[in-house]
Coordinates of C-alpha atoms in Angstrom, one line a residue:
M21 CA 8.5 -27.8 49.7
N22 CA 5.2 -26.2 48.8
G23 CA 3.7 -23.5 46.5
K24 CA 4.3 -20.7 49.0
H25 CA 8.1 -21.3 48.8
I26 CA 7.9 -21.2 45.0
T27 CA 5.7 -18.0 44.7
K28 CA 8.0 -16.2 47.2
L29 CA 10.7 -16.6 44.6
G30 CA 8.6 -14.8 42.0
F31 CA 7.4 -17.7 40.0
E32 CA 3.9 -17.3 38.5
G33 CA 1.2 -19.4 36.7
K34 CA 2.4 -22.5 35.0
A35 CA 6.0 -21.9 36.2
V36 CA 4.8 -22.6 39.8
G37 CA 3.7 -26.2 38.9
L38 CA 6.9 -26.9 36.9
A39 CA 9.1 -25.6 39.7
L40 CA 7.2 -27.7 42.3
S41 CA 7.6 -30.8 40.1
A42 CA 11.3 -30.3 39.7
A43 CA 11.7 -29.5 43.4
G44 CA 9.9 -32.8 44.4
L45 CA 12.4 -34.8 42.3
R46 CA 15.3 -33.0 43.9
E47 CA 13.9 -33.6 47.4
D48 CA 13.5 -37.3 46.5
A49 CA 17.2 -37.3 45.5
G50 CA 18.1 -36.0 49.1
V51 CA 18.8 -32.4 48.2
S52 CA 18.1 -29.9 51.0
R53 CA 15.3 -27.3 50.8
G54 CA 17.8 -24.5 50.9
D55 CA 19.9 -25.9 48.1
I56 CA 16.8 -26.5 46.0
L57 CA 15.7 -22.9 46.5
D58 CA 19.2 -21.7 45.4
E59 CA 18.9 -23.9 42.3
L60 CA 15.5 -22.5 41.5
R61 CA 16.9 -18.9 41.8
S62 CA 19.7 -20.0 39.4
V63 CA 17.2 -21.4 36.9
Q64 CA 15.2 -18.2 37.2
N65 CA 18.2 -16.0 36.5
Y66 CA 19.9 -18.2 33.9
P67 CA 17.3 -20.4 32.3
E68 CA 19.3 -20.9 29.1
Q69 CA 21.9 -22.9 31.1
Y70 CA 19.3 -25.5 32.1
Q71 CA 17.4 -25.8 28.9
G72 CA 19.5 -28.6 27.5
G73 CA 18.3 -31.3 29.9
G74 CA 17.9 -32.4 33.5
V75 CA 15.0 -32.0 36.0
Y76 CA 14.8 -28.2 35.4
A77 CA 14.7 -28.3 31.6
D78 CA 10.9 -28.0 31.3
L79 CA 10.9 -25.1 33.7
A80 CA 13.8 -23.4 31.9
T81 CA 12.1 -23.7 28.5
H82 CA 8.9 -22.2 29.9
L83 CA 10.8 -19.3 31.5
I84 CA 12.6 -18.6 28.2
E85 CA 9.2 -18.6 26.4
Q86 CA 7.8 -16.3 29.0
Q87 CA 10.7 -13.9 28.6
A88 CA 10.3 -13.9 24.8
A89 CA 6.5 -13.2 25.1
Q90 CA 7.2 -10.4 27.5
Q91 CA 9.7 -8.9 25.1
T92 CA 7.2 -9.2 22.3
R93 CA 4.6 -7.4 24.4
Q94 CA 7.0 -4.6 25.3
S95 CA 8.1 -4.3 21.6
A96 CA 4.5 -4.1 20.5
K97 CA 3.5 -1.5 23.1
L98 CA 2.2 1.7 21.5
R99 CA 3.6 5.1 22.5
A100 CA 1.4 7.0 24.9
A101 CA 0.9 9.8 22.3
P102 CA 1.5 10.0 18.6
L103 CA 4.6 11.5 17.2
P104 CA 3.9 14.9 15.6
Y105 CA 3.2 15.0 11.9
R106 CA 2.0 17.6 9.4
T107 CA -1.3 17.5 7.6
W108 CA -2.1 19.1 4.2
G109 CA -5.7 20.1 3.5
E110 CA -6.9 19.8 7.1
D111 CA -10.4 21.0 6.2
L112 CA -10.8 18.3 3.6
I113 CA -10.0 15.3 5.8
E114 CA -12.4 13.3 7.9
P115 CA -11.6 12.6 11.6
G116 CA -11.4 8.9 11.1
A117 CA -8.3 9.3 8.8
H118 CA -6.6 11.4 11.4
R119 CA -7.3 8.8 14.1
Q120 CA -5.8 6.1 11.9
M121 CA -2.7 8.3 11.3
D122 CA -2.4 9.0 15.0
V123 CA -2.4 5.2 15.8
A124 CA 0.3 4.7 13.1
M125 CA 2.4 7.4 14.7
Q126 CA 2.1 5.6 18.1
L127 CA 3.8 2.5 16.7
P128 CA 7.2 1.9 18.4
I129 CA 8.8 1.6 14.9
S130 CA 7.5 4.9 13.6
R131 CA 9.8 7.8 13.1
A132 CA 8.0 10.4 10.9
G133 CA 4.8 10.8 8.9
A134 CA 2.5 13.1 6.9
L135 CA -1.1 13.2 5.8
M136 CA -2.0 14.2 2.3
P137 CA -5.1 16.4 1.3
D138 CA -6.9 13.5 -0.4
A139 CA -6.7 11.4 2.8
H140 CA -9.6 9.2 3.9
V141 CA -10.1 6.1 6.0
G142 CA -8.5 2.8 4.8
Y143 CA -7.3 -0.4 6.4
G144 CA -4.5 0.2 8.9
L145 CA -2.7 3.2 7.5
P146 CA -5.2 5.7 6.0
I147 CA -5.3 6.3 2.3
G148 CA -3.2 9.4 1.8
G149 CA -0.9 8.4 4.7
V150 CA 2.9 8.6 4.5
L151 CA 4.7 6.7 7.3
A152 CA 8.5 6.3 7.9
T153 CA 9.6 3.4 10.0
E154 CA 12.9 2.1 11.2
N155 CA 13.9 -1.4 10.1
A156 CA 10.3 -2.4 9.6
V157 CA 7.9 -2.8 6.8
I158 CA 4.1 -2.8 7.3
P159 CA 2.2 -4.8 4.6
Y160 CA -1.0 -2.8 5.2
G161 CA 1.1 0.4 5.2
V162 CA 1.6 -0.4 1.5
G163 CA -2.0 -1.7 0.9
V164 CA -3.7 -4.6 -0.7
D165 CA -3.1 -3.4 -4.3
I166 CA 0.6 -3.4 -4.1
G167 CA 2.2 -1.1 -6.7
C168 CA -1.0 0.6 -7.7
S169 CA 0.2 3.2 -10.1
M170 CA -0.5 5.7 -12.9
M171 CA 0.8 6.1 -16.4
L172 CA 0.3 8.9 -19.0
S173 CA 1.1 8.8 -22.8
V174 CA 0.8 12.0 -24.8
F175 CA 0.6 11.4 -28.6
P176 CA 1.5 13.7 -31.5
V177 CA -2.2 13.8 -32.5
A178 CA -4.6 16.7 -32.1
A179 CA -6.9 16.3 -29.1
T180 CA -9.9 16.0 -31.6
G181 CA -8.0 13.6 -33.8
L182 CA -9.9 10.6 -32.5
S183 CA -13.7 10.4 -32.4
V184 CA -15.7 9.2 -29.4
D185 CA -16.8 6.1 -31.3
E186 CA -13.2 5.3 -32.3
A187 CA -11.9 5.8 -28.8
R188 CA -14.7 3.6 -27.4
S189 CA -13.9 0.8 -29.9
L190 CA -10.2 0.9 -29.1
L191 CA -10.8 0.7 -25.3
L192 CA -13.2 -2.2 -25.7
K193 CA -10.8 -4.1 -27.9
H194 CA -7.5 -3.5 -26.2
T195 CA -8.3 -3.3 -22.4
R196 CA -9.7 -5.8 -19.9
F197 CA -11.2 -5.1 -16.5
G198 CA -12.5 -6.9 -13.5
A199 CA -11.5 -9.5 -10.8
G200 CA -9.9 -12.6 -12.3
V201 CA -10.1 -11.2 -15.9
G202 CA -7.3 -11.3 -18.4
F203 CA -6.6 -11.5 -22.1
E204 CA -7.2 -14.7 -23.9
K205 CA -4.0 -16.7 -24.1
R206 CA -3.5 -16.2 -27.8
D207 CA -3.8 -12.4 -27.3
R208 CA -1.4 -12.0 -24.4
L209 CA 1.8 -10.0 -24.8
D210 CA 5.1 -11.0 -23.3
H211 CA 7.0 -8.8 -20.8
P212 CA 10.5 -9.1 -19.2
V213 CA 8.9 -9.0 -15.7
L214 CA 7.6 -12.5 -16.3
A215 CA 11.1 -13.8 -17.1
E216 CA 12.6 -12.6 -13.8
A217 CA 14.3 -15.2 -11.7
T218 CA 12.6 -13.7 -8.6
W219 CA 9.5 -15.8 -9.3
D220 CA 11.5 -18.9 -8.4
E221 CA 12.9 -17.6 -5.2
Q222 CA 9.9 -18.1 -3.0
P223 CA 7.2 -20.8 -3.0
L224 CA 4.5 -18.1 -2.8
L225 CA 5.8 -16.4 -5.9
R226 CA 6.1 -19.7 -7.8
H227 CA 2.5 -20.5 -6.8
L228 CA 1.2 -17.1 -8.0
F229 CA 3.2 -16.9 -11.3
D230 CA 0.4 -18.5 -13.5
K231 CA -2.1 -16.0 -12.1
A232 CA 0.1 -13.1 -12.8
A233 CA 1.0 -14.3 -16.3
G234 CA -2.7 -14.8 -17.0
Q235 CA -3.7 -11.3 -15.9
I236 CA -0.8 -9.3 -17.3
G237 CA -1.9 -6.2 -19.3
S238 CA -5.3 -6.0 -17.6
S239 CA -6.9 -3.9 -14.9
G240 CA -8.9 -4.6 -11.8
S241 CA -12.2 -3.3 -10.5
G242 CA -13.0 -0.3 -8.2
N243 CA -11.3 2.9 -9.2
H244 CA -9.0 1.5 -11.9
F245 CA -9.5 3.0 -15.4
V246 CA -8.1 3.6 -18.8
E247 CA -9.1 6.9 -20.5
F248 CA -8.6 8.7 -23.8
G249 CA -8.6 12.5 -23.2
T250 CA -7.1 15.9 -23.9
F251 CA -3.7 16.8 -22.4
T252 CA -3.0 20.5 -22.3
L253 CA 0.4 22.0 -21.9
A254 CA 0.1 25.7 -21.2
Q255 CA 3.8 26.5 -21.5
A256 CA 7.0 24.8 -22.6
D257 CA 9.1 23.1 -19.9
P258 CA 12.8 21.9 -20.3
Q259 CA 11.9 18.7 -18.6
L260 CA 9.2 17.9 -21.2
E261 CA 11.6 18.1 -24.1
G262 CA 9.9 17.8 -27.5
L263 CA 6.5 18.7 -26.3
D264 CA 5.4 22.2 -27.4
P265 CA 2.5 24.1 -25.7
G266 CA -0.9 23.0 -27.0
E267 CA -3.6 20.3 -26.8
Y268 CA -2.8 16.7 -27.5
L269 CA -4.6 13.3 -27.5
A270 CA -3.5 11.3 -24.5
V271 CA -4.1 8.1 -22.6
L272 CA -4.2 8.0 -18.8
S273 CA -4.4 4.7 -16.9
H274 CA -4.8 3.7 -13.2
S275 CA -4.0 0.0 -12.4
G276 CA -2.2 -2.2 -10.0
S277 CA -0.8 -5.7 -9.4
R278 CA -4.1 -7.5 -9.8
G279 CA -4.8 -10.8 -7.9
F280 CA -1.1 -11.5 -7.5
G281 CA -0.4 -8.4 -5.4
A282 CA -3.6 -8.9 -3.4
Q283 CA -2.5 -12.4 -2.4
V284 CA 1.0 -11.3 -1.5
A285 CA -0.5 -8.6 0.7
G286 CA -2.8 -11.1 2.5
H287 CA -0.1 -13.7 3.1
F288 CA 2.4 -11.3 4.6
T289 CA -0.2 -9.4 6.6
N290 CA -1.2 -12.7 8.3
L291 CA 2.5 -13.4 9.1
A292 CA 2.9 -9.9 10.6
Q293 CA -0.2 -10.2 12.7
R294 CA 0.9 -13.6 14.1
L295 CA 4.3 -12.1 15.0
W296 CA 2.7 -9.4 17.2
P297 CA -0.3 -11.1 19.0
A298 CA -0.2 -8.6 21.8
L299 CA -0.4 -5.5 19.5
D300 CA -3.2 -3.1 20.5
K301 CA -6.5 -4.0 18.8
E302 CA -6.7 -0.6 17.1
A303 CA -3.2 -1.2 15.6
Q304 CA -3.5 -4.8 14.4
K305 CA -3.8 -3.9 10.8
L306 CA -0.5 -2.1 11.2
A307 CA 1.4 -5.2 12.3
W308 CA 4.9 -5.1 10.8
L309 CA 7.8 -7.3 9.7
P310 CA 11.3 -6.5 10.8
L311 CA 13.1 -5.8 7.6
D312 CA 16.2 -7.8 8.7
S313 CA 14.1 -10.9 9.3
E314 CA 13.5 -13.7 6.8
A315 CA 9.8 -12.8 6.5
G316 CA 10.6 -9.1 6.1
Q317 CA 13.1 -9.7 3.3
A318 CA 10.6 -12.1 1.6
Y319 CA 7.9 -9.4 1.7
W320 CA 10.3 -6.7 0.5
Q321 CA 11.2 -8.9 -2.5
A322 CA 7.6 -9.8 -3.3
M323 CA 6.4 -6.2 -2.9
N324 CA 9.0 -4.9 -5.3
L325 CA 8.2 -7.6 -7.8
A326 CA 4.5 -6.7 -7.5
G327 CA 5.4 -3.0 -8.1
R328 CA 7.3 -3.9 -11.3
Y329 CA 4.5 -6.2 -12.4
A330 CA 1.9 -3.4 -11.9
L331 CA 4.0 -1.0 -14.1
A332 CA 4.2 -3.8 -16.7
N333 CA 0.4 -3.9 -16.8
H334 CA 0.4 -0.2 -17.7
E335 CA 3.2 -0.6 -20.3
Q336 CA 1.2 -3.3 -22.1
I337 CA -2.1 -1.2 -21.9
H338 CA -0.3 1.8 -23.4
A339 CA 1.6 -0.3 -26.0
R340 CA -1.6 -1.9 -27.3
L341 CA -3.3 1.5 -27.7
A342 CA -0.2 3.2 -29.2
R343 CA 0.0 0.3 -31.7
A344 CA -3.6 0.6 -32.6
L345 CA -3.2 4.4 -33.1
G346 CA -0.1 3.8 -35.1
E347 CA 1.7 6.5 -33.0
K348 CA 4.6 6.7 -30.7
P349 CA 4.1 8.9 -27.6
L350 CA 5.9 12.3 -27.3
L351 CA 5.8 11.9 -23.5
R352 CA 5.3 9.1 -21.1
A353 CA 5.2 9.6 -17.3
Q354 CA 4.4 7.2 -14.6
N355 CA 4.5 6.7 -10.8
S356 CA 3.6 4.2 -8.2
H357 CA 1.5 5.3 -5.2
N358 CA 1.1 2.0 -3.1
L359 CA 4.7 1.0 -2.2
A360 CA 7.4 1.3 0.4
W361 CA 10.8 2.8 -0.3
K362 CA 14.2 3.1 1.4
Q363 CA 14.7 6.8 1.9
Q364 CA 17.0 9.1 3.8
V365 CA 15.0 11.0 6.4
N366 CA 16.8 13.4 8.7
G367 CA 20.1 11.7 7.8
Q368 CA 18.8 8.2 8.6
E369 CA 17.7 5.5 6.2
L370 CA 14.1 4.7 6.9
I371 CA 11.3 2.7 5.2
V372 CA 8.8 5.3 3.8
H373 CA 5.4 3.8 3.2
R374 CA 3.1 5.6 0.7
K375 CA -0.4 4.2 0.8
G376 CA -2.2 6.3 -1.7
A377 CA 0.5 9.0 -1.9
T378 CA 2.6 10.1 -4.9
P379 CA 6.4 10.2 -4.6
A380 CA 7.4 13.9 -5.0
E381 CA 11.1 14.3 -4.8
A382 CA 12.5 17.5 -6.2
G383 CA 12.2 17.4 -10.0
Q384 CA 10.3 14.1 -10.0
L385 CA 7.3 13.8 -12.4
G386 CA 4.1 12.4 -11.1
L387 CA 0.4 12.1 -11.9
I388 CA -2.6 13.1 -9.8
P389 CA -5.9 12.1 -11.3
G390 CA -9.4 13.4 -10.4
S391 CA -12.5 11.4 -11.0
M392 CA -14.0 9.8 -14.1
A393 CA -15.2 13.2 -15.2
D394 CA -12.8 15.6 -13.6
P395 CA -9.3 16.7 -14.7
G396 CA -6.0 15.0 -13.7
Y397 CA -2.6 16.7 -13.5
L398 CA 1.0 16.1 -14.5
V399 CA 3.0 17.4 -11.7
R400 CA 6.6 17.9 -10.6
G401 CA 7.7 17.3 -7.1
R402 CA 9.2 19.9 -4.9
G403 CA 10.8 17.5 -2.4
N404 CA 9.2 19.0 0.7
P405 CA 10.9 17.2 3.7
E406 CA 7.9 17.7 6.0
A407 CA 5.8 15.6 3.6
L408 CA 8.7 13.1 3.2
A409 CA 8.8 14.2 -0.4
S410 CA 5.2 13.1 -1.1
A411 CA 1.9 14.5 -2.5
S412 CA -1.7 13.3 -2.9
H413 CA -2.4 10.4 -5.3
G414 CA -5.7 11.7 -6.5
A415 CA -8.8 13.6 -5.3
G416 CA -9.7 11.2 -2.5
R417 CA -13.1 9.9 -1.5
Q418 CA -15.6 12.0 0.4
L419 CA -18.2 9.2 0.3
G420 CA -17.5 5.5 0.9
R421 CA -18.7 3.0 -1.7
K422 CA -21.9 2.0 0.1
A423 CA -22.7 5.6 1.0
A424 CA -22.3 6.6 -2.6
E425 CA -24.6 3.8 -3.7
R426 CA -27.2 4.8 -1.1
S427 CA -27.2 8.6 -1.7
L428 CA -26.3 9.3 -5.3
A429 CA -28.9 9.1 -8.1
K430 CA -28.0 7.7 -11.5
K431 CA -29.6 10.5 -13.3
D432 CA -27.5 13.1 -11.5
V433 CA -24.3 11.2 -12.2
Q434 CA -25.2 10.9 -15.9
A435 CA -26.0 14.6 -16.0
Y436 CA -22.5 15.4 -14.5
L437 CA -20.8 13.2 -17.1
K438 CA -22.8 14.8 -20.0
D439 CA -22.2 18.3 -18.8
R440 CA -18.4 17.6 -19.0
G441 CA -18.6 15.7 -22.3
V442 CA -17.5 12.4 -20.9
T443 CA -18.5 9.0 -22.3
L444 CA -18.3 6.2 -19.8
I445 CA -17.9 2.5 -20.5
G446 CA -18.7 0.5 -17.3
G447 CA -18.3 2.3 -14.1
G448 CA -20.6 2.2 -11.1
I449 CA -22.4 4.6 -8.8
D450 CA -19.7 3.8 -6.2
E451 CA -17.2 5.5 -8.5
A452 CA -19.3 8.6 -9.4
P453 CA -17.5 11.9 -9.5
Q454 CA -19.7 13.1 -6.6
A455 CA -18.2 10.4 -4.4
Y456 CA -14.8 12.2 -4.6
K457 CA -13.4 15.5 -3.3
R458 CA -13.0 18.3 -5.8
I459 CA -9.5 17.7 -7.3
E460 CA -9.0 21.5 -7.7
D461 CA -9.4 21.9 -3.9
V462 CA -6.9 19.0 -3.3
I463 CA -4.3 20.5 -5.7
A464 CA -4.7 24.0 -4.2
R465 CA -3.8 22.7 -0.8
Q466 CA -0.5 21.1 -1.8
R467 CA 1.2 23.9 -3.8
D468 CA 4.3 23.6 -1.6
L469 CA 4.5 19.8 -2.5
V470 CA 4.2 19.9 -6.3
D471 CA 4.1 22.2 -9.3
V472 CA 1.4 21.6 -12.0
L473 CA 2.9 21.2 -15.5
G474 CA -0.1 20.0 -17.5
E475 CA -3.8 19.0 -17.3
F476 CA -5.5 15.9 -18.6
R477 CA -9.3 16.0 -19.2
P478 CA -11.0 12.7 -19.8
R479 CA -13.3 12.2 -22.8
V480 CA -13.9 8.4 -23.1
V481 CA -13.4 6.4 -19.9
R482 CA -13.4 2.6 -19.4
M483 CA -13.8 1.0 -15.9
D484 CA -15.0 -2.2 -14.5
T485 CA -18.8 -2.4 -14.0
G486 CA -19.7 -1.4 -10.4
S487 CA -22.5 -2.8 -8.3
E488 CA -24.9 -0.5 -10.2
D489 CA -23.9 0.8 -13.7
V490 CA -23.9 4.5 -14.3

């Protein structure tokens, strides 16, 4: 018995050596060559029957592993062409974002998608990408800042009822910004999210609890902000009961799940990438977890906890400022824009990832901010099925952070802020208004996705300090 006999049977690579070794033992036992070849064919066709022990056990185990690897490669194979999807604001979107969305729509698990007018390049799924998958969740389809969200509080106070100095003082006293930052222990507020039993259901969540508890009520860096400004309601709306047309003092915040969410994202992204080692290099950041797997269920649980935790941060920010003002809000609206949801799409339950996209089911309230010196909008969704009931999450970047730092002058940014009557605390050139698309253009291109109900104009803005202060 030699290698030629083995390779004629279709064995390859390491399997040839294992088959030869087993065949040699059978020859030593007096078995004929013809019978050995029959046995090898049987091992080849039914390896699971030989895995338990005997001379063919190692060969059988190797063949089963080969089959599993082949199935994984086939399961990870991208479609030859992306599924069709609709884009809003085509003229506003860079080619790189389209390329990322195309790759996402080539995934074997993808079923539908859409690209919002604020879209730009991100990691894996583009920012502004909406992707529906079957029985699969993509950690980078949700993003690093899991549960990143918006909240608006409108107070029964005239828009001019708080001076710039007073607003500045309140923001400095009652908000915290930056990586690793939180309130001093004596100043922390409690929240029901920290009492949830979910924290004890995974070792990862138990490990991250202290970090989450220490940072609750605070905001991160980058584009996170808390703003005092003017909310204008042009006409009465039954959904905004108790709010008459006029101008009001309001608080708008943008924050996420802090270091807790980022570590959840990193942990499960690594798991997903290890699960699909043969995934095309261009799609590696889109590695997924089957939702019915143990890892998929663990991510789903952790992701939703991070989403609730992110909203808890907003609730504490707004509660602190409302208490300091001595007022209760007439209106509070909120939405998450970095999450995955179970949603009916064309009669099938799919997992809809919104990475930098606002849920916009028919009648659903949402918030779409501009930049630190441009207006934001309270909107109501129209439930457009082609957009998977979604809208933009903001204006969207037209300059990356490094490009903004290289090309924008501090004096021009300061002039822009001054011209619009905005006082900035913190903030960097990388978050300058000129780094963003015009929010008016973005809104104009999604009139079939949302109706605008009210406008928020920032007056005093607090952000983390960027690499270079404005």
